[in-house]
Amino acid sequence: MKRKIAVQIDHFGIFSKIPKTEEVFFRLGFVAAGGKSTLVPDSNGELPSCLHFVMDNGYMEYMRTWPEDFERCNRSDGGIVYFEFAMQNAHKAHDSVKDVGLACTDVVHAVRYADHGKKKGEAVFECIALNDDILPNTMIGGVDHQTRELFYHNDRYLHRNGAYRIEEICLCAETDSAFDSQAEKIALYEAQLGTFEPDSCIRHLSLLDRKSMTERFHTELPDDLTNVSAVIFKTNEWEKMQNFVQKSGYAYQTDQTRCAVDLTKELKTIIVFEK
């Protein structure tokens, strides 16, 4: 069984408790903030706590470390543990979300230095988060970019595998019994956040049961499906992508239009490339 939900996701967070799992992304040809294709310490000799992999329509954050009180990481060995939906106006969205009966945090103001392409500088965000997990062990939040030009419509660093867009994210559960209520709550939340131009944001979130996920990606899934996912990227460099995948050492399935890399042991995730 499958539910496909229309969404506007700005970015998502993924992690692993296996040391040095960030090497997965570099082996597959992704390029992190700063144009880096390897893990580089800062001027103080410290390694980054997270890595950002920016596409044209959204980005993926790999969490190398996480706060001790972030229970979703404590309850899983890896996988996607949060989504930040795109918001037009954080304060207006906050009030609308509460008005429809969804409990959420107050608006949080945040800044960080952004180096994702030609334009660099201090990125400014306003964020909210739902108090309860709509999706199992997954935080749902919202982010209002005050400096979108530092992420999107930027002459960004190109990925060596040609990945340019996050087309779809699939989440897996043992059965589909909860899918209807999950999809309904996500749609209700999404409707409060505003709209964006059609080519922006991650637009498709699919909920699949074990059978559907296995049949679609031809991958054996772990016994524990907590935070198991598949992330589908569009690539315009098919041969370069295949070369990275073949040299990576990870198991994969491929045909003329799709290549699925099995990272369920490392990340509880399947990384998929499509033409």
Coordinates of C-alpha atoms in Angstrom, one line a residue:
M1 CA 0.0 0.0 0.0
K2 CA 1.2 3.5 -0.7
R3 CA 0.2 7.1 0.1
K4 CA 1.8 9.9 -1.9
I5 CA 1.4 13.3 -0.3
A6 CA 1.9 16.7 -2.0
V7 CA 4.3 18.7 0.2
Q8 CA 6.7 21.7 0.2
I9 CA 9.7 20.4 2.2
D10 CA 12.7 22.7 2.4
H11 CA 15.2 20.2 3.9
F12 CA 15.5 17.1 6.0
G13 CA 17.9 15.7 8.5
I14 CA 19.5 12.3 8.4
F15 CA 22.0 10.6 10.7
S16 CA 23.8 7.4 11.6
K17 CA 25.3 6.0 14.7
I18 CA 28.0 4.3 12.7
P19 CA 31.2 6.4 12.8
K20 CA 32.4 8.1 9.6
T21 CA 29.2 7.4 7.7
E22 CA 29.5 10.9 6.1
E23 CA 32.0 9.2 3.7
V24 CA 29.0 7.5 2.1
F25 CA 27.9 10.8 0.5
F26 CA 31.4 11.7 -0.7
R27 CA 31.9 8.2 -2.3
L28 CA 28.7 8.7 -4.2
G29 CA 29.8 12.0 -5.6
F30 CA 28.0 14.5 -3.4
V31 CA 29.6 17.9 -2.6
A32 CA 29.0 19.5 0.8
A33 CA 28.9 23.2 1.8
G34 CA 32.1 25.0 0.8
G35 CA 32.4 22.9 -2.3
K36 CA 34.0 20.1 -0.2
S37 CA 34.1 16.5 -1.3
T38 CA 35.8 15.3 1.9
L39 CA 35.5 16.1 5.6
V40 CA 37.6 19.2 6.4
P41 CA 38.3 20.6 9.9
D42 CA 37.8 24.3 10.6
S43 CA 40.5 26.9 11.5
N44 CA 40.3 25.5 15.1
G45 CA 40.9 22.0 14.0
E46 CA 37.3 21.0 14.7
L47 CA 35.3 18.8 12.4
P48 CA 31.8 20.1 11.5
S49 CA 28.9 18.8 13.5
C50 CA 26.8 18.5 10.3
L51 CA 27.1 18.6 6.5
H52 CA 24.7 20.3 4.1
F53 CA 24.2 19.0 0.6
V54 CA 22.2 21.6 -1.4
M55 CA 20.2 21.0 -4.5
D56 CA 18.2 23.4 -6.7
N57 CA 15.0 22.8 -4.7
G58 CA 16.0 21.7 -1.2
Y59 CA 18.8 20.2 0.8
M60 CA 19.8 17.3 2.9
E61 CA 21.6 17.8 6.3
Y62 CA 23.7 14.9 7.5
M63 CA 24.0 15.1 11.3
R64 CA 27.5 13.9 12.5
T65 CA 26.5 14.8 16.0
W66 CA 23.2 15.7 17.7
P67 CA 22.0 17.1 21.0
E68 CA 21.8 14.6 23.8
D69 CA 18.1 15.5 24.4
F70 CA 17.1 14.8 20.8
E71 CA 15.3 11.6 21.6
R72 CA 14.6 10.6 18.0
C73 CA 18.3 9.9 17.4
N74 CA 18.5 8.1 20.7
R75 CA 15.6 5.8 19.7
S76 CA 17.1 4.8 16.3
D77 CA 20.4 3.7 14.7
G78 CA 20.0 6.0 11.8
G79 CA 17.8 7.4 9.1
I80 CA 15.7 10.5 8.5
V81 CA 14.7 12.0 11.8
Y82 CA 13.3 15.4 10.9
F83 CA 11.7 17.4 8.1
E84 CA 11.6 21.2 7.8
F85 CA 8.7 22.3 5.7
A86 CA 9.0 25.6 3.8
M87 CA 7.1 28.6 5.3
Q88 CA 6.3 32.0 3.9
N89 CA 5.8 33.8 7.2
A90 CA 6.8 32.1 10.4
H91 CA 4.6 34.1 12.8
K92 CA 1.5 33.9 10.6
A93 CA 2.1 30.1 10.1
H94 CA 2.6 29.6 13.8
D95 CA -0.8 31.1 14.5
S96 CA -2.5 29.2 11.8
V97 CA -1.0 25.9 12.9
K98 CA -2.3 26.5 16.4
D99 CA -5.7 27.6 15.2
V100 CA -6.3 24.2 13.4
G101 CA -5.4 22.3 16.6
L102 CA -1.8 21.4 16.1
A103 CA 0.4 22.1 19.1
C104 CA 3.7 23.7 18.2
T105 CA 6.7 25.6 19.6
D106 CA 7.1 29.4 19.6
V107 CA 8.9 30.9 16.7
V108 CA 12.7 30.5 17.1
H109 CA 15.1 32.9 15.4
A110 CA 18.3 31.3 14.2
V111 CA 21.4 32.2 12.2
R112 CA 24.4 30.4 10.7
Y113 CA 27.1 31.1 8.1
A114 CA 26.2 29.7 4.7
D115 CA 28.6 28.8 2.0
H116 CA 26.7 26.9 -0.7
G117 CA 27.7 28.7 -3.8
K118 CA 28.8 32.1 -5.2
K119 CA 26.8 34.0 -2.6
K120 CA 28.0 33.6 0.9
G121 CA 27.0 35.1 4.2
E122 CA 25.0 34.9 7.4
A123 CA 21.8 32.9 6.8
V124 CA 18.8 33.9 8.9
F125 CA 15.9 31.6 9.7
E126 CA 12.7 31.7 11.7
C127 CA 11.5 28.2 12.7
I128 CA 8.7 26.3 14.4
A129 CA 8.3 22.6 15.3
L130 CA 5.3 20.5 16.1
N131 CA 5.2 19.3 19.7
D132 CA 4.1 15.8 18.6
D133 CA 5.5 13.5 15.9
I134 CA 3.0 13.1 13.1
L135 CA 5.4 10.5 11.6
P136 CA 6.9 7.9 13.8
N137 CA 10.1 9.1 15.5
T138 CA 10.4 12.0 13.1
M139 CA 10.3 15.7 14.0
I140 CA 8.1 17.9 11.8
G141 CA 9.1 21.6 11.7
G142 CA 8.8 24.6 9.5
V143 CA 11.5 27.1 8.3
D144 CA 11.0 30.6 7.0
H145 CA 14.2 31.6 5.1
Q146 CA 15.0 35.2 5.5
T147 CA 18.0 34.9 3.2
R148 CA 16.8 32.4 0.5
E149 CA 19.4 33.7 -2.0
L150 CA 22.2 32.1 0.0
F151 CA 20.6 28.7 -0.7
Y152 CA 18.5 28.9 -3.8
H153 CA 18.8 30.9 -7.0
N154 CA 22.5 30.8 -6.2
D155 CA 25.4 29.8 -8.4
R156 CA 25.7 26.8 -6.1
Y157 CA 28.5 24.1 -5.8
L158 CA 27.7 21.3 -8.3
H159 CA 27.6 17.7 -7.2
R160 CA 30.1 15.5 -9.0
N161 CA 27.4 12.9 -9.6
G162 CA 25.2 15.4 -11.4
A163 CA 22.5 15.4 -8.7
Y164 CA 20.5 18.6 -8.9
R165 CA 17.1 18.0 -7.5
I166 CA 15.5 16.0 -4.6
E167 CA 12.5 14.5 -6.4
E168 CA 10.8 12.4 -3.7
I169 CA 11.2 11.0 -0.3
C170 CA 9.7 7.6 0.7
L171 CA 9.2 6.5 4.3
C172 CA 8.5 2.9 5.3
A173 CA 6.3 1.3 7.9
E174 CA 5.5 -2.3 8.7
T175 CA 1.8 -1.9 7.8
D176 CA -0.3 0.9 6.3
S177 CA -2.7 1.1 9.2
A178 CA -1.6 4.6 10.2
F179 CA -1.0 6.0 6.8
D180 CA -4.4 7.7 6.4
S181 CA -4.1 9.7 9.7
Q182 CA -0.5 10.6 9.0
A183 CA -1.3 11.9 5.5
E184 CA -4.3 13.8 6.8
K185 CA -2.3 15.6 9.5
I186 CA 0.6 16.4 7.2
A187 CA -1.9 17.9 4.7
L188 CA -3.5 19.9 7.5
Y189 CA -0.1 21.2 8.6
E190 CA 1.1 21.9 5.1
A191 CA -2.0 24.0 4.3
Q192 CA -1.0 26.6 7.0
L193 CA 2.5 27.4 5.7
G194 CA 2.0 29.3 2.4
T195 CA 2.9 28.4 -1.2
F196 CA 6.0 28.6 -3.2
E197 CA 6.9 28.6 -6.9
P198 CA 6.4 25.2 -8.6
D199 CA 10.0 24.3 -9.2
S200 CA 11.0 25.0 -5.6
C201 CA 10.9 22.7 -2.5
I202 CA 10.8 18.9 -2.3
R203 CA 7.3 18.2 -3.6
H204 CA 6.6 14.5 -3.0
L205 CA 6.5 12.5 0.2
S206 CA 5.4 8.9 -0.1
L207 CA 4.4 6.5 2.7
L208 CA 5.1 2.8 1.8
D209 CA 4.6 -0.4 3.6
R210 CA 7.4 -3.0 3.7
K211 CA 6.1 -4.9 0.6
S212 CA 5.7 -1.7 -1.5
M213 CA 9.2 -0.4 -0.6
T214 CA 10.8 -3.8 -1.3
E215 CA 9.1 -4.2 -4.7
R216 CA 9.8 -0.6 -5.8
F217 CA 13.5 -0.5 -4.9
H218 CA 14.4 -4.3 -5.0
T219 CA 16.2 -4.0 -1.7
E220 CA 16.0 -6.2 1.4
L221 CA 14.9 -4.0 4.3
P222 CA 16.1 -4.3 8.0
D223 CA 13.8 -6.0 10.6
D224 CA 13.4 -2.7 12.4
L225 CA 11.8 -0.2 10.0
T226 CA 12.1 2.8 12.4
N227 CA 13.2 5.8 10.2
V228 CA 13.8 3.6 7.1
S229 CA 13.5 5.7 4.0
A230 CA 14.4 6.2 0.3
V231 CA 15.6 9.5 -1.2
I232 CA 15.3 10.0 -4.9
F233 CA 17.6 12.4 -6.6
K234 CA 17.5 13.6 -10.2
T235 CA 20.8 13.6 -12.0
N236 CA 21.9 15.1 -15.3
E237 CA 25.2 13.2 -15.3
W238 CA 24.2 9.6 -15.6
E239 CA 27.5 8.1 -16.6
K240 CA 29.4 10.1 -13.9
M241 CA 26.9 9.0 -11.3
Q242 CA 27.2 5.4 -12.3
N243 CA 31.0 5.6 -12.1
F244 CA 30.8 6.9 -8.5
V245 CA 28.2 4.2 -7.6
Q246 CA 30.3 1.4 -9.1
K247 CA 33.4 2.5 -7.3
S248 CA 31.7 3.1 -4.0
G249 CA 31.6 -0.6 -2.9
Y250 CA 27.9 -0.4 -2.0
A251 CA 25.3 -2.8 -3.3
Y252 CA 23.0 -1.3 -6.0
Q253 CA 20.3 -2.1 -8.5
T254 CA 20.2 -0.3 -11.8
D255 CA 18.4 -0.1 -15.1
Q256 CA 18.3 2.4 -17.9
T257 CA 16.6 5.2 -15.9
R258 CA 17.1 4.4 -12.2
C259 CA 20.0 3.4 -9.9
A260 CA 19.2 2.4 -6.3
V261 CA 22.0 2.2 -3.8
D262 CA 21.4 0.1 -0.7
L263 CA 22.6 2.0 2.3
T264 CA 20.1 0.5 4.8
K265 CA 23.0 -0.9 6.9
E266 CA 24.8 2.5 7.0
L267 CA 21.9 4.9 7.0
K268 CA 18.7 2.9 7.0
T269 CA 18.2 4.6 3.7
I270 CA 18.2 3.8 0.0
I271 CA 19.8 6.5 -2.2
V272 CA 18.2 6.5 -5.6
F273 CA 19.3 8.4 -8.8
E274 CA 16.9 8.9 -11.7
K275 CA 17.4 10.5 -15.1

